[in-house]
């Protein structure tokens, strides 16, 4: 029998629907795979074998049906699942079990998707390597000595090591796209408001967006369709039809599509192998009938500093709720210490160094007397960056750039240098500040490691992302990791 863990989501569903395999067999194959390899990859923080098998049985009895019924999925640990430990990669939430499902989780369950467990991530989604997880790093299946990207490195590594055909990520400044880029997988950040944030642990509320991750474009589109759409429980949810992503993923026809290469997202600081694969991918798209021009987005160079004021400011406010009273950890509550002391001890022990850095940055940027100079200025820059996108749409349909300036770097290489770590997201952050959809698609290898092509589109035009992704996938032979460490 074929190895069920090597199938795409579409093939998995076909196998179940045709009776070639039961959903329970599919779930068990993935649980066995996790047991066999995850001691080395460390993609999962929690595996819910019982829940996964129970859901698979519901699919086998015909209780739930649909295009992804019975397909296993890895859920980033920032998303609430009722009764299942949700740590957000932090000690401060160790042992916390949410009393409710995120809307996204409800939708996955309703579609018959089998949630295998929760995946590792940088603490509170702050990072680009998953090394800021309080539970130890995840390893890149292409080379276990390298980072799998971050913050959603657990989700991307689970895909690349065949521990799950589907995963969910969240992207505040690149945390879906950069992990996809460095693991040779597909990751899509939908339009802000396109997927409900209800039940996501908040990092930066005006930027956070959950999205689909998969090993191929159509699988991602099918997952996108399950999780996207209006949710009255999220006040920023968009009440509009979900763009025709599955249709676009099945088509891949880019004839006449106007593609703009972002002038500011290339050159110095980009690894030569990344630039070479990027340029080749653009040529492939040109060869398929797209027109390619260079487009200048003059304010993109300010995206990183603006993001590192806005995101920490929102985080410093959002993370105030971890006060030793409402959730998770409580340190030093001996009946003698004051509430303030218990809060201070809990936060000092519960948060890791990167989270503390962000809270300090954000609190400073929001403090009276500095608010206008930092947070206020950053918001103005955000408006200018959105303006660059809107102007671009006068002449092109989509913008493209490398997803990330480098391939996966060795674990530890940037841990002592926060700025070098932050620069991983230099290409991905503009789309978050604007709010439009963006995705990373595999664009070949540089020195044996994956390179990603990023596509950015106008708000609510995620169909264009899938169109480009599908075109590229059809034209470029897929690279898969050798997994020679197995
Ligand atoms: N790497 C970026 C950061 O550290 C983005 C994280 C994200 O998208 N969640 O903030």
XYZ file of C-alpha atoms and ligand atoms in Angstrom:
496
model
C 0.000 0.000 0.000
C 1.174 3.514 -0.749
C 2.549 5.559 2.105
C -0.456 7.621 3.182
C 1.737 10.373 4.585
C 3.146 11.162 1.126
C -0.242 12.003 -0.390
C -1.458 15.531 -1.023
C -4.662 16.637 0.680
C -6.558 16.122 -2.558
C -5.153 12.611 -2.986
C -5.877 11.820 0.649
C -9.498 12.796 0.215
C -9.721 10.721 -2.974
C -8.262 7.721 -1.152
C -10.848 8.066 1.609
C -13.773 8.753 -0.718
C -12.922 5.791 -2.952
C -12.520 3.458 0.012
C -8.824 2.852 -0.708
C -8.079 3.988 2.853
C -10.202 4.907 5.842
C -9.849 8.245 7.591
C -8.755 6.349 10.701
C -5.965 4.668 8.714
C -4.883 8.044 7.370
C -4.870 9.591 10.849
C -3.009 6.624 12.322
C -0.376 6.755 9.553
C 0.309 10.383 10.424
C 0.371 9.723 14.170
C 2.895 6.921 13.499
C 4.930 9.274 11.347
C 4.969 11.889 14.118
C 6.083 9.223 16.595
C 8.864 8.153 14.208
C 10.379 11.511 13.246
C 9.258 14.323 15.502
C 11.866 13.652 18.156
C 14.289 15.114 15.599
C 12.100 17.749 13.905
C 10.151 18.932 16.974
C 7.297 20.356 14.934
C 4.630 19.535 17.526
C 4.161 20.837 21.057
C 1.133 18.638 21.646
C -0.258 15.658 19.748
C -3.945 14.875 20.226
C -4.113 11.259 19.055
C -7.424 10.584 20.754
C -9.147 13.645 19.290
C -7.690 13.003 15.835
C -8.890 9.394 15.756
C -12.337 10.358 17.080
C -12.719 12.940 14.298
C -11.476 10.406 11.723
C -14.141 7.955 12.903
C -16.798 10.645 12.355
C -15.589 10.935 8.782
C -15.606 7.165 8.305
C -19.193 6.899 9.513
C -20.235 9.601 7.052
C -21.178 12.027 9.814
C -19.025 14.745 8.202
C -18.233 15.074 4.515
C -16.568 17.623 2.254
C -13.467 18.103 0.102
C -11.097 17.916 3.089
C -12.996 15.451 5.277
C -10.505 13.070 6.851
C -7.432 15.095 5.838
C -4.970 15.602 8.726
C -3.810 19.060 9.737
C -1.272 20.624 12.089
C -2.568 23.654 14.011
C -0.257 26.456 15.087
C -0.271 26.748 18.863
C -1.538 30.340 18.762
C -5.037 29.113 17.865
C -7.504 27.985 20.501
C -8.882 24.472 20.419
C -11.268 23.604 23.218
C -9.698 21.476 25.931
C -6.338 21.186 24.134
C -3.206 22.798 25.617
C -2.500 26.126 23.900
C 0.801 27.679 24.927
C 1.626 30.139 22.106
C 5.172 28.859 22.591
C 5.283 30.572 26.000
C 5.806 29.381 29.561
C 3.228 31.898 30.692
C 0.438 29.790 29.176
C 1.872 26.406 30.097
C -0.943 24.079 31.029
C -3.687 26.418 29.843
C -6.537 24.711 28.028
C -8.904 27.075 26.210
C -12.564 26.651 27.154
C -13.666 27.315 23.558
C -12.735 26.813 19.898
C -11.461 29.598 17.660
C -13.850 30.196 14.748
C -11.136 28.768 12.523
C -11.031 25.590 14.628
C -14.819 25.303 14.512
C -14.678 25.553 10.730
C -11.938 22.940 10.435
C -13.891 20.533 12.612
C -17.080 21.190 10.658
C -15.254 20.383 7.411
C -14.114 17.030 8.805
C -10.461 18.058 8.930
C -8.508 15.899 11.392
C -6.487 18.098 13.757
C -3.406 16.109 14.727
C -2.002 18.553 17.270
C -0.522 21.944 17.999
C 2.683 23.131 16.363
C 5.733 24.848 17.763
C 6.272 28.566 17.255
C 8.278 31.526 18.442
C 6.836 32.748 21.728
C 3.733 34.845 20.999
C 4.652 34.613 17.285
C 7.593 36.973 17.768
C 10.469 35.719 15.702
C 11.640 34.302 12.394
C 13.269 31.025 13.385
C 11.106 29.283 16.032
C 14.164 29.518 18.282
C 12.254 31.885 20.573
C 9.886 29.065 21.547
C 10.032 28.392 25.283
C 9.915 24.681 24.393
C 13.035 24.465 22.230
C 13.522 25.044 18.510
C 12.034 23.220 15.539
C 14.480 21.832 12.974
C 14.219 22.300 9.221
C 13.569 18.909 7.561
C 15.804 19.947 4.632
C 18.745 20.214 7.041
C 18.185 19.578 10.720
C 20.938 22.021 11.683
C 18.974 24.893 10.142
C 15.938 26.964 11.133
C 12.478 26.111 9.720
C 11.524 29.792 9.679
C 9.271 31.500 12.123
C 7.191 32.190 13.851
C 5.273 29.268 12.345
C 8.245 26.943 11.950
C 6.410 24.014 13.506
C 3.665 24.133 10.903
C 6.045 24.428 7.944
C 8.361 21.701 9.271
C 5.385 19.370 9.834
C 4.495 19.746 6.141
C 8.026 19.295 4.821
C 8.615 16.167 6.917
C 5.298 14.577 5.889
C 3.840 14.725 9.379
C 0.753 16.491 7.975
C -0.410 17.463 4.473
C -2.055 20.657 5.742
C -1.257 23.224 8.410
C -2.484 26.527 9.733
C -0.186 29.472 10.314
C -0.574 33.088 11.351
C 1.164 35.991 9.697
C 1.684 39.317 11.464
C 4.863 40.258 9.619
C 5.700 37.162 7.578
C 5.195 34.183 9.870
C 3.333 32.133 7.266
C 5.378 33.182 4.249
C 8.947 33.080 5.539
C 8.594 29.549 7.004
C 7.006 28.458 3.704
C 9.921 30.001 1.807
C 12.648 28.250 3.796
C 10.913 24.845 3.815
C 9.875 24.736 0.151
C 6.159 24.785 0.971
C 3.172 26.997 0.139
C 1.965 29.612 2.619
C -0.764 32.182 2.119
C -1.529 35.256 4.203
C -5.101 36.208 3.341
C -6.422 39.757 3.223
C -6.604 41.223 6.734
C -10.119 40.385 7.921
C -10.423 37.514 5.451
C -10.089 34.803 8.106
C -11.590 35.310 11.554
C -9.239 36.225 14.387
C -11.742 35.045 17.018
C -9.845 32.594 19.198
C -6.366 33.586 18.010
C -4.096 34.687 20.837
C -3.410 38.303 19.861
C 0.086 39.569 19.070
C -0.549 42.709 17.003
C -4.275 42.950 16.382
C -4.156 45.280 13.382
C -1.741 42.931 11.573
C -2.460 39.336 12.747
C -3.965 37.111 10.073
C -4.321 33.330 9.977
C -3.938 31.424 6.744
C -3.434 28.094 5.003
C -0.156 26.183 4.615
C 0.308 23.130 2.401
C 2.750 21.294 0.150
C 0.979 22.391 -3.021
C -1.176 25.230 -4.313
C -4.524 23.455 -4.715
C -4.367 21.963 -1.218
C -3.761 25.440 0.192
C -6.699 26.840 -1.788
C -9.064 24.127 -0.529
C -7.996 24.858 3.037
C -8.339 28.586 2.397
C -11.947 28.078 1.372
C -12.707 26.185 4.576
C -11.306 28.807 6.956
C -12.127 32.090 5.168
C -15.295 34.153 5.318
C -17.268 36.514 7.480
C -17.457 35.981 11.230
C -19.635 38.275 13.362
C -17.462 37.376 16.384
C -14.507 39.285 14.869
C -15.217 42.998 14.501
C -12.568 43.326 11.772
C -13.886 40.386 9.739
C -14.823 41.370 6.185
C -18.416 40.735 5.156
C -17.723 39.864 1.515
C -17.618 36.681 -0.552
C -14.403 34.633 -0.357
C -12.436 35.160 -3.597
C -12.537 32.191 -6.042
C -9.283 30.681 -4.799
C -9.931 27.048 -5.726
C -10.893 27.953 -9.274
C -7.703 30.022 -9.596
C -5.565 27.215 -8.168
C -7.031 24.778 -10.703
C -6.396 27.210 -13.566
C -2.937 28.737 -13.308
C -3.543 30.723 -16.473
C -1.412 33.862 -16.195
C -1.691 34.909 -19.836
C -2.001 38.701 -19.907
C -1.508 39.032 -16.156
C 0.497 42.180 -15.381
C 3.250 41.391 -12.919
C 5.266 44.100 -11.201
C 8.693 43.325 -9.762
C 9.262 45.512 -6.703
C 12.382 47.555 -7.370
C 13.091 48.172 -3.676
C 12.996 44.473 -2.694
C 16.165 43.313 -4.428
C 19.879 44.026 -4.600
C 22.296 44.257 -1.692
C 21.546 41.950 1.195
C 19.818 39.348 -0.972
C 21.734 36.100 -1.322
C 22.832 35.580 -4.948
C 21.083 32.196 -5.064
C 17.839 33.778 -3.904
C 18.092 36.497 -6.544
C 18.896 33.949 -9.255
C 15.932 31.665 -8.435
C 13.642 34.675 -8.124
C 14.658 36.045 -11.520
C 14.263 32.621 -13.128
C 10.774 32.222 -11.650
C 9.781 35.624 -13.008
C 11.092 34.570 -16.440
C 8.994 31.393 -16.213
C 5.901 33.527 -15.599
C 6.832 35.795 -18.493
C 7.210 32.714 -20.664
C 3.681 31.678 -19.720
C 2.297 34.921 -21.119
C 2.432 37.333 -18.193
C 3.832 40.802 -18.757
C 6.598 41.816 -16.399
C 7.586 45.357 -15.476
C 9.557 46.900 -12.648
C 7.514 48.914 -10.163
C 8.898 51.316 -7.599
C 7.407 51.297 -4.102
C 9.471 54.087 -2.574
C 8.240 53.713 1.013
C 8.810 49.955 1.350
C 12.247 50.706 2.783
C 10.542 52.138 5.881
C 8.303 49.120 6.452
C 10.617 47.361 8.895
C 11.070 50.306 11.304
C 7.341 51.136 11.122
C 6.450 47.515 11.869
C 8.835 47.359 14.829
C 6.984 50.290 16.388
C 3.411 49.293 15.555
C 3.647 45.560 16.319
C 5.439 45.928 19.689
C 3.065 48.768 20.681
C 0.043 46.566 20.083
C 1.802 43.604 21.701
C 2.650 45.563 24.856
C -1.033 46.330 25.222
C -2.319 42.864 24.244
C 0.086 41.020 26.525
C -1.024 43.019 29.579
C -3.761 40.419 30.022
C -1.197 37.846 31.155
C -1.399 39.054 34.719
C -1.102 35.846 36.760
C -4.821 36.018 37.484
C -6.725 35.131 34.371
C -4.622 32.499 32.583
C -1.856 29.977 33.004
C 1.183 30.534 35.167
C 1.178 32.140 38.630
C 4.487 32.559 40.444
C 5.061 33.470 44.098
C 1.424 33.444 45.218
C 2.203 32.592 48.842
C -0.559 34.540 50.527
C 2.001 37.075 51.752
C 3.183 38.782 48.568
C 1.103 41.581 47.074
C -0.783 41.180 43.809
C 1.733 43.477 42.090
C 4.631 41.315 43.275
C 2.941 38.144 42.024
C 2.262 39.790 38.657
C 5.858 40.983 38.357
C 7.315 37.595 39.315
C 4.963 35.752 36.970
C 5.709 37.985 34.001
C 9.441 37.948 34.733
C 9.508 34.139 34.706
C 6.727 33.524 32.200
C 7.938 35.668 29.297
C 11.127 34.988 27.365
C 13.724 37.620 26.383
C 12.319 38.450 22.929
C 8.813 39.001 24.287
C 10.214 41.227 27.019
C 12.175 43.198 24.421
C 8.983 43.796 22.433
C 6.977 44.808 25.500
C 9.664 47.312 26.480
C 9.888 48.675 22.911
C 6.125 48.999 22.643
C 5.620 50.529 26.062
C 8.300 53.090 25.266
C 6.794 53.923 21.878
C 3.387 54.470 23.463
C 4.580 56.486 26.467
C 3.368 60.047 26.830
C 5.633 62.511 25.108
C 6.897 59.863 22.665
C 3.597 58.631 21.294
C 3.461 61.071 18.375
C 7.156 60.772 17.588
C 7.138 56.962 17.402
C 3.756 55.281 17.198
C 2.147 58.236 15.410
C 4.943 58.511 12.846
C 4.867 54.780 12.217
C 1.147 54.963 11.470
C 1.818 57.702 8.917
C 4.471 55.537 7.286
C 1.952 52.706 7.214
C -0.408 54.946 5.230
C 2.381 55.804 2.774
C 3.167 52.113 2.252
C -0.504 51.383 1.557
C -0.334 54.252 -0.926
C 2.564 52.556 -2.729
C 0.442 49.432 -3.150
C -2.600 51.369 -4.389
C -0.502 53.263 -6.891
C 1.037 50.002 -8.111
C -2.438 48.638 -8.861
C -2.836 51.372 -11.484
C -0.262 49.620 -13.643
C -0.011 45.967 -12.499
C -2.266 43.180 -11.185
C 0.197 41.688 -8.693
C 3.580 42.533 -7.221
C 6.344 39.982 -6.796
C 9.563 39.844 -4.765
C 11.627 37.215 -3.034
C 9.783 36.073 0.112
C 12.937 36.314 2.154
C 16.457 37.589 1.391
C 18.106 34.328 2.500
C 17.651 30.583 2.531
C 17.285 28.785 5.880
C 20.205 29.831 8.084
C 21.894 27.651 10.714
C 20.220 27.415 14.117
C 21.810 29.941 16.456
C 23.242 32.136 13.679
C 21.051 35.189 14.355
C 19.943 34.532 17.913
C 22.242 37.131 19.452
C 21.474 39.746 16.803
C 17.801 40.837 16.898
C 18.182 43.227 13.959
C 19.559 40.504 11.699
C 16.594 38.339 12.725
C 14.115 41.165 12.051
C 15.569 41.657 8.542
C 14.242 38.223 7.557
C 10.879 39.948 7.133
C 12.025 42.885 5.055
C 10.039 41.623 2.031
C 6.996 40.286 3.832
C 6.085 43.153 6.174
C 4.797 45.677 3.552
C 1.787 43.450 2.767
C 0.887 43.207 6.465
C 0.993 46.978 6.879
C -1.197 47.377 3.795
C -3.547 44.534 4.705
C -3.619 42.886 1.281
C -3.082 39.185 0.604
C 0.366 37.744 -0.046
C 1.796 34.273 -0.474
C 5.042 32.377 -0.803
C 5.478 29.672 -3.430
C 8.461 27.351 -3.982
C 10.838 28.733 -6.602
C 13.583 26.120 -6.634
C 16.735 25.599 -4.615
C 19.903 27.483 -3.829
C 22.738 25.249 -2.632
C 20.201 22.554 -1.864
C 17.880 24.779 0.172
C 14.467 26.167 -0.834
C 13.863 29.687 -2.130
C 10.417 31.306 -2.130
C 8.728 33.648 -4.579
C 6.376 36.095 -2.930
C 3.237 37.334 -4.677
C 1.255 40.302 -3.322
C -2.200 41.297 -4.558
C -4.884 43.941 -3.958
C -7.199 43.373 -0.994
C -9.624 40.510 -1.520
C -7.832 39.353 -4.667
C -6.226 36.233 -3.191
C -7.385 34.440 -6.341
C -4.521 36.202 -8.157
C -2.016 34.729 -5.699
C -3.260 31.223 -6.410
C -3.255 31.861 -10.141
C 0.432 32.776 -10.072
C 1.259 29.985 -7.623
C -0.436 27.379 -9.778
C 1.299 28.632 -12.930
C 4.674 28.414 -11.245
C 3.957 24.984 -9.805
C 2.973 23.621 -13.203
C 6.088 25.005 -14.867
C 8.768 24.410 -12.219
C 9.530 20.832 -11.197
C 8.801 20.469 -7.478
C 11.778 20.001 -5.188
C 11.355 17.755 -2.188
C 13.696 17.249 0.759
C 15.803 14.090 0.769
C 15.210 13.560 4.503
C 18.506 11.686 4.620
C 18.536 11.998 8.416
C 15.679 9.510 8.685
N 9.184 37.787 12.367
C 8.244 38.840 12.606
C 8.266 39.225 14.064
O 9.076 38.737 14.736
C 6.874 38.421 12.154
C 6.197 37.522 13.096
C 4.816 37.124 12.655
O 4.422 37.272 11.512
N 4.055 36.611 13.616
O 7.500 39.996 14.527
